[in-house]
Amino acid sequence: MESRTIVTLLYEDISYLRDGLFQLINGTEGVKCAAAFENPVDVLKHIESYQPDVILMDIEMPEMNGIEAIKQIRKIYPDLPILIQTVHEADDTVFDALCAGASGYILKKTRPAELIDAIESVYKGGAPMNPQIATKVLSLFRNIQNEKINIDENYALTEKEKSILGLLVKGYSQKMIAADINISIDTVRFHFKNIYKKLHVHSQSEAVSKAILHKIV
């Protein structure tokens, strides 16, 4: 009995990397890249059209970043494996993407054989991940568990703070938040400081993950 070919969709804005990955995957037995795109604006339509088994997703892309795309995918396809590609292994955006629902991640400098192994692993339910990121994830969940705070607690956030936290969860930068609610960046930073204090966190990624896990916004 023949094993099933793993169908992938690829999102990468750098053309030579996109072309190289497309050729690599389609030149390897057992995997296939059905299509490759420079951004995931139409990702839901692409999934419906190509019915992929795995999505290979960059994070920083024009028009829509990978984190926002992952959030959209998860609303409709909660179990579809999404493998992130990134340049920097310790980048907070990797952690944010995992919190948004990514299944694992690989570095763009990963060797071809390891890339194929990662695709096969995530297809089978694995979670390819650098130990540094894995440690960060486990540490956060341990801290949340140790706090033993009721999941419905609102942490005494003001409506303005909840609004800002909600925009942060959507992937907005400090500059974008300032523009969206018509306040200065310094004021945004002031609110961030208060939000961190009330949530007992120390970074944007921790604030986002806690907001999602505790359904604060």
Coordinates of C-alpha atoms in Angstrom, one line a residue:
M1 CA 0.0 0.0 0.0
E2 CA 1.4 3.4 -1.1
S3 CA 1.9 6.1 1.6
R4 CA -0.1 9.3 1.1
T5 CA 1.7 12.3 -0.4
I6 CA 1.7 15.2 2.0
V7 CA 0.2 18.3 0.3
T8 CA 1.5 21.7 1.4
L9 CA 0.8 25.3 0.8
L10 CA 3.7 27.8 1.1
Y11 CA 3.7 31.5 2.1
E12 CA 6.9 33.4 1.7
D13 CA 7.3 36.9 0.4
I14 CA 11.0 36.6 -0.7
S15 CA 10.7 35.3 -4.3
Y16 CA 14.0 33.3 -4.5
L17 CA 13.3 31.6 -1.2
R18 CA 9.7 30.9 -2.2
D19 CA 10.8 29.4 -5.6
G20 CA 13.6 27.4 -3.9
L21 CA 11.3 25.9 -1.3
F22 CA 8.7 25.2 -4.0
Q23 CA 11.2 23.3 -6.1
L24 CA 12.7 21.5 -3.1
I25 CA 9.3 20.2 -1.8
N26 CA 8.1 19.1 -5.3
G27 CA 11.4 17.4 -5.9
T28 CA 11.1 15.2 -2.8
E29 CA 9.2 12.0 -2.8
G30 CA 6.3 11.9 -0.4
V31 CA 5.6 15.6 -0.3
K32 CA 4.1 18.1 -2.7
C33 CA 3.7 21.9 -2.7
A34 CA 0.4 22.6 -4.3
A35 CA 1.0 26.4 -4.6
A36 CA 3.2 29.1 -3.2
F37 CA 2.2 32.7 -2.4
E38 CA 3.9 35.9 -1.3
N39 CA 1.3 36.7 1.4
P40 CA -1.6 35.0 3.1
V41 CA -4.4 37.5 2.4
D42 CA -6.5 34.9 0.6
V43 CA -5.3 32.0 2.8
L44 CA -8.8 30.7 3.6
K45 CA -9.7 30.6 -0.1
H46 CA -6.4 28.8 -0.9
I47 CA -7.1 26.2 1.8
E48 CA -10.6 25.5 0.3
S49 CA -9.1 25.3 -3.2
Y50 CA -6.0 23.1 -2.5
Q51 CA -7.0 21.1 0.6
P52 CA -3.5 21.1 2.1
D53 CA -2.3 18.7 4.8
V54 CA 0.3 21.2 6.0
I55 CA 0.8 25.0 5.7
L56 CA 4.4 26.4 5.7
M57 CA 4.1 30.0 6.8
D58 CA 6.5 32.9 7.0
I59 CA 5.8 35.5 9.8
E60 CA 6.8 38.9 8.3
M61 CA 5.0 39.4 5.0
P62 CA 3.3 42.4 3.2
E63 CA -0.4 43.1 3.6
M64 CA -0.9 40.4 6.2
N65 CA 1.6 38.8 8.6
G66 CA 1.8 35.2 9.5
I67 CA 0.4 35.6 13.0
E68 CA -2.8 37.2 11.7
A69 CA -3.1 34.5 9.1
I70 CA -2.8 31.8 11.7
K71 CA -5.6 33.3 13.8
Q72 CA -7.8 33.4 10.7
I73 CA -7.0 29.8 9.9
R74 CA -7.7 28.6 13.4
K75 CA -11.2 30.0 13.4
I76 CA -12.1 27.6 10.6
Y77 CA -9.5 24.9 10.6
P78 CA -8.5 24.3 14.3
D79 CA -6.5 21.1 13.5
L80 CA -4.7 22.0 10.3
P81 CA -0.9 21.7 10.9
I82 CA 0.9 25.1 10.4
L83 CA 4.7 25.1 10.4
I84 CA 6.3 28.5 10.8
Q85 CA 9.5 29.6 9.1
T86 CA 11.6 32.3 10.7
V87 CA 15.1 33.8 10.5
H88 CA 15.6 34.4 14.2
E89 CA 15.0 31.5 16.6
A90 CA 14.6 33.7 19.7
D91 CA 12.3 36.3 18.1
D92 CA 9.2 37.1 20.2
T93 CA 7.1 36.9 17.1
V94 CA 7.8 33.1 17.0
F95 CA 6.4 32.8 20.5
D96 CA 3.4 35.0 19.5
A97 CA 2.7 32.8 16.5
L98 CA 2.8 29.6 18.6
C99 CA 0.3 31.3 21.0
A100 CA -1.9 32.1 18.1
G101 CA -2.0 28.4 17.1
A102 CA 1.0 27.5 15.1
S103 CA 2.0 23.8 15.3
G104 CA 5.8 24.3 15.3
Y105 CA 8.5 26.2 13.7
I106 CA 11.8 25.8 11.7
L107 CA 14.6 28.2 10.8
K108 CA 15.0 29.4 7.3
K109 CA 18.6 28.2 7.4
T110 CA 17.3 24.6 8.1
R111 CA 18.9 22.0 5.9
P112 CA 16.6 20.6 3.1
A113 CA 16.4 17.1 4.7
E114 CA 15.4 18.6 8.1
L115 CA 12.8 20.8 6.4
I116 CA 11.1 17.7 4.9
D117 CA 11.4 15.9 8.2
A118 CA 9.7 18.8 9.9
I119 CA 6.8 18.8 7.4
E120 CA 6.4 15.0 7.9
S121 CA 6.6 15.4 11.7
V122 CA 4.0 18.2 12.0
Y123 CA 1.7 16.2 9.6
K124 CA 1.8 13.3 12.0
G125 CA 1.0 15.4 14.9
G126 CA 4.5 16.4 16.0
A127 CA 5.6 19.9 17.1
P128 CA 9.0 20.8 15.7
M129 CA 10.4 23.5 17.9
N130 CA 13.7 24.9 19.0
P131 CA 14.5 24.1 22.7
Q132 CA 14.9 27.8 23.6
I133 CA 11.3 28.5 22.4
A134 CA 10.0 25.3 24.0
T135 CA 11.5 26.3 27.3
K136 CA 9.9 29.8 27.1
V137 CA 6.5 28.3 26.3
L138 CA 6.7 25.8 29.2
S139 CA 7.9 28.5 31.6
L140 CA 5.0 30.8 30.8
F141 CA 2.4 28.0 31.3
R142 CA 4.1 27.0 34.6
N143 CA 3.8 30.6 35.8
I144 CA 0.2 30.8 34.8
Q145 CA -0.5 27.5 36.5
N146 CA 1.3 28.6 39.7
E147 CA -0.7 31.8 39.9
K148 CA -4.0 29.8 40.3
I149 CA -6.0 32.8 39.2
N150 CA -9.6 32.4 38.2
I151 CA -9.9 32.2 34.4
D152 CA -12.8 34.7 34.4
E153 CA -11.0 37.4 36.5
N154 CA -10.6 40.6 34.6
Y155 CA -7.4 41.7 36.4
A156 CA -8.9 45.1 37.1
L157 CA -8.0 46.4 33.6
T158 CA -9.7 49.6 32.5
E159 CA -11.8 49.7 29.3
K160 CA -8.9 51.6 27.7
E161 CA -6.4 49.0 28.8
K162 CA -8.7 46.2 27.5
S163 CA -9.0 48.0 24.2
I164 CA -5.2 48.3 23.9
L165 CA -4.7 44.7 24.9
G166 CA -7.2 43.6 22.3
L167 CA -5.3 45.4 19.6
L168 CA -2.1 43.9 20.8
V169 CA -3.6 40.4 20.5
K170 CA -4.6 41.3 16.9
G171 CA -0.9 41.9 16.1
Y172 CA -0.9 45.7 16.2
S173 CA 2.4 47.5 16.9
Q174 CA 2.7 50.3 19.5
K175 CA 2.6 52.8 16.6
M176 CA -0.5 51.2 15.0
I177 CA -2.3 51.2 18.4
A178 CA -1.5 54.9 18.9
A179 CA -2.9 55.7 15.5
D180 CA -6.0 53.5 15.9
I181 CA -7.1 55.1 19.2
N182 CA -5.7 58.5 18.6
I183 CA -3.2 58.7 21.4
S184 CA 0.6 59.3 21.6
I185 CA 3.1 56.4 21.5
D186 CA 4.3 57.5 25.0
T187 CA 0.7 57.1 26.3
V188 CA 0.5 53.7 24.7
R189 CA 3.8 52.7 26.5
F190 CA 2.3 54.0 29.8
H191 CA -0.8 51.8 29.3
F192 CA 1.5 48.8 28.4
K193 CA 3.4 49.3 31.7
N194 CA 0.1 49.2 33.6
I195 CA -1.2 46.2 31.7
Y196 CA 2.0 44.3 32.3
K197 CA 1.8 45.1 36.0
K198 CA -1.8 44.0 36.3
L199 CA -1.3 40.8 34.3
H200 CA 2.0 40.0 36.1
V201 CA 3.9 39.7 32.8
H202 CA 7.0 41.3 31.4
S203 CA 6.7 41.3 27.6
Q204 CA 4.2 41.8 24.8
S205 CA 4.3 38.0 24.0
E206 CA 3.4 37.1 27.6
A207 CA 0.6 39.7 27.7
V208 CA -0.8 38.3 24.4
S209 CA -0.7 34.7 25.5
K210 CA -2.2 35.4 28.9
A211 CA -5.0 37.5 27.3
I212 CA -5.8 34.5 25.0
L213 CA -5.5 31.8 27.6
H214 CA -7.5 33.6 30.2
K215 CA -10.0 35.0 27.7
I216 CA -9.4 38.6 28.9
V217 CA -10.3 40.2 25.6

